[in-house]
Amino acid sequence: MTLKSVSFVVALMLFFSAESFGQKIFLSGYSRDSVTFDLLPYTSVHTTKGVLVTGSNENGYFSLSMQVGDTIVFTRLGYKPVKVSPRSTMWDMNVMMPEGTHMLKEIVVYDNYVIHGHEQIQKSLREKDGLKNFRIKRPLLLPRT
């Protein structure tokens, strides 16, 4: 090979690598629970830098475009994040998200609750004056015509 042909091949390789570097790919599909395969509505789709790209709708469907080589992260409350780095366009993608559980610290609840207005309730129950004149009135039923 001559120097001229080698430089031509190198120039071609640089041209095609630069063209593929700026290429966009398109993704669409559904976010699903990895165990039950149920659709997961309102899943957020972020870049690895934390920038919101899109979100899934009430049926779990999402659609987006991104650069080749980028990584996106699917997140949803109660599920572990899922990273995806697709190399080509995918129109019917299913992102399976595993459930994530978090243990909370122990809490203690003490029974010391007082209802506001407690004294007035007790007073009215003792006096029972409010119940002497109380009557339930039945609505007047008219015959159908």
mmCIF file of C-alpha atoms in Angstrom, residues 19-28 48 64-72 74 83-91 93:
data_model
loop_
_atom_site.group_PDB
_atom_site.id
_atom_site.type_symbol
_atom_site.label_atom_id
_atom_site.label_comp_id
_atom_site.label_asym_id
_atom_site.label_seq_id
_atom_site.Cartn_x
_atom_site.Cartn_y
_atom_site.Cartn_z
ATOM 1 C CA GLU A 19 -20.958 10.553 10.978
ATOM 2 C CA SER A 20 -21.952 7.724 13.348
ATOM 3 C CA PHE A 21 -20.896 9.811 16.361
ATOM 4 C CA GLY A 22 -23.603 12.406 15.738
ATOM 5 C CA GLN A 23 -26.252 9.841 14.840
ATOM 6 C CA LYS A 24 -29.524 9.759 16.773
ATOM 7 C CA ILE A 25 -31.420 6.631 17.687
ATOM 8 C CA PHE A 26 -35.068 6.340 18.660
ATOM 9 C CA LEU A 27 -36.545 4.295 21.486
ATOM 10 C CA SER A 28 -40.140 3.531 22.332
ATOM 11 C CA THR A 48 -26.913 9.601 33.781
ATOM 12 C CA LEU A 64 -37.588 9.356 23.037
ATOM 13 C CA SER A 65 -34.561 10.077 20.872
ATOM 14 C CA MET A 66 -30.956 10.021 22.026
ATOM 15 C CA GLN A 67 -27.383 9.960 20.750
ATOM 16 C CA VAL A 68 -25.645 6.647 20.052
ATOM 17 C CA GLY A 69 -23.556 5.747 23.100
ATOM 18 C CA ASP A 70 -25.645 7.702 25.625
ATOM 19 C CA THR A 71 -26.988 5.945 28.714
ATOM 20 C CA ILE A 72 -30.455 6.584 30.118
ATOM 21 C CA PHE A 74 -35.481 4.536 34.178
ATOM 22 C CA LYS A 83 -29.743 1.750 33.115
ATOM 23 C CA VAL A 84 -30.042 1.249 29.347
ATOM 24 C CA SER A 85 -27.386 1.928 26.664
ATOM 25 C CA PRO A 86 -28.919 0.921 23.325
ATOM 26 C CA ARG A 87 -26.759 0.943 20.178
ATOM 27 C CA SER A 88 -29.570 1.042 17.622
ATOM 28 C CA THR A 89 -33.194 2.151 17.228
ATOM 29 C CA MET A 90 -35.732 0.002 19.104
ATOM 30 C CA TRP A 91 -39.451 0.549 18.531
ATOM 31 C CA MET A 93 -38.759 -2.097 23.941
#
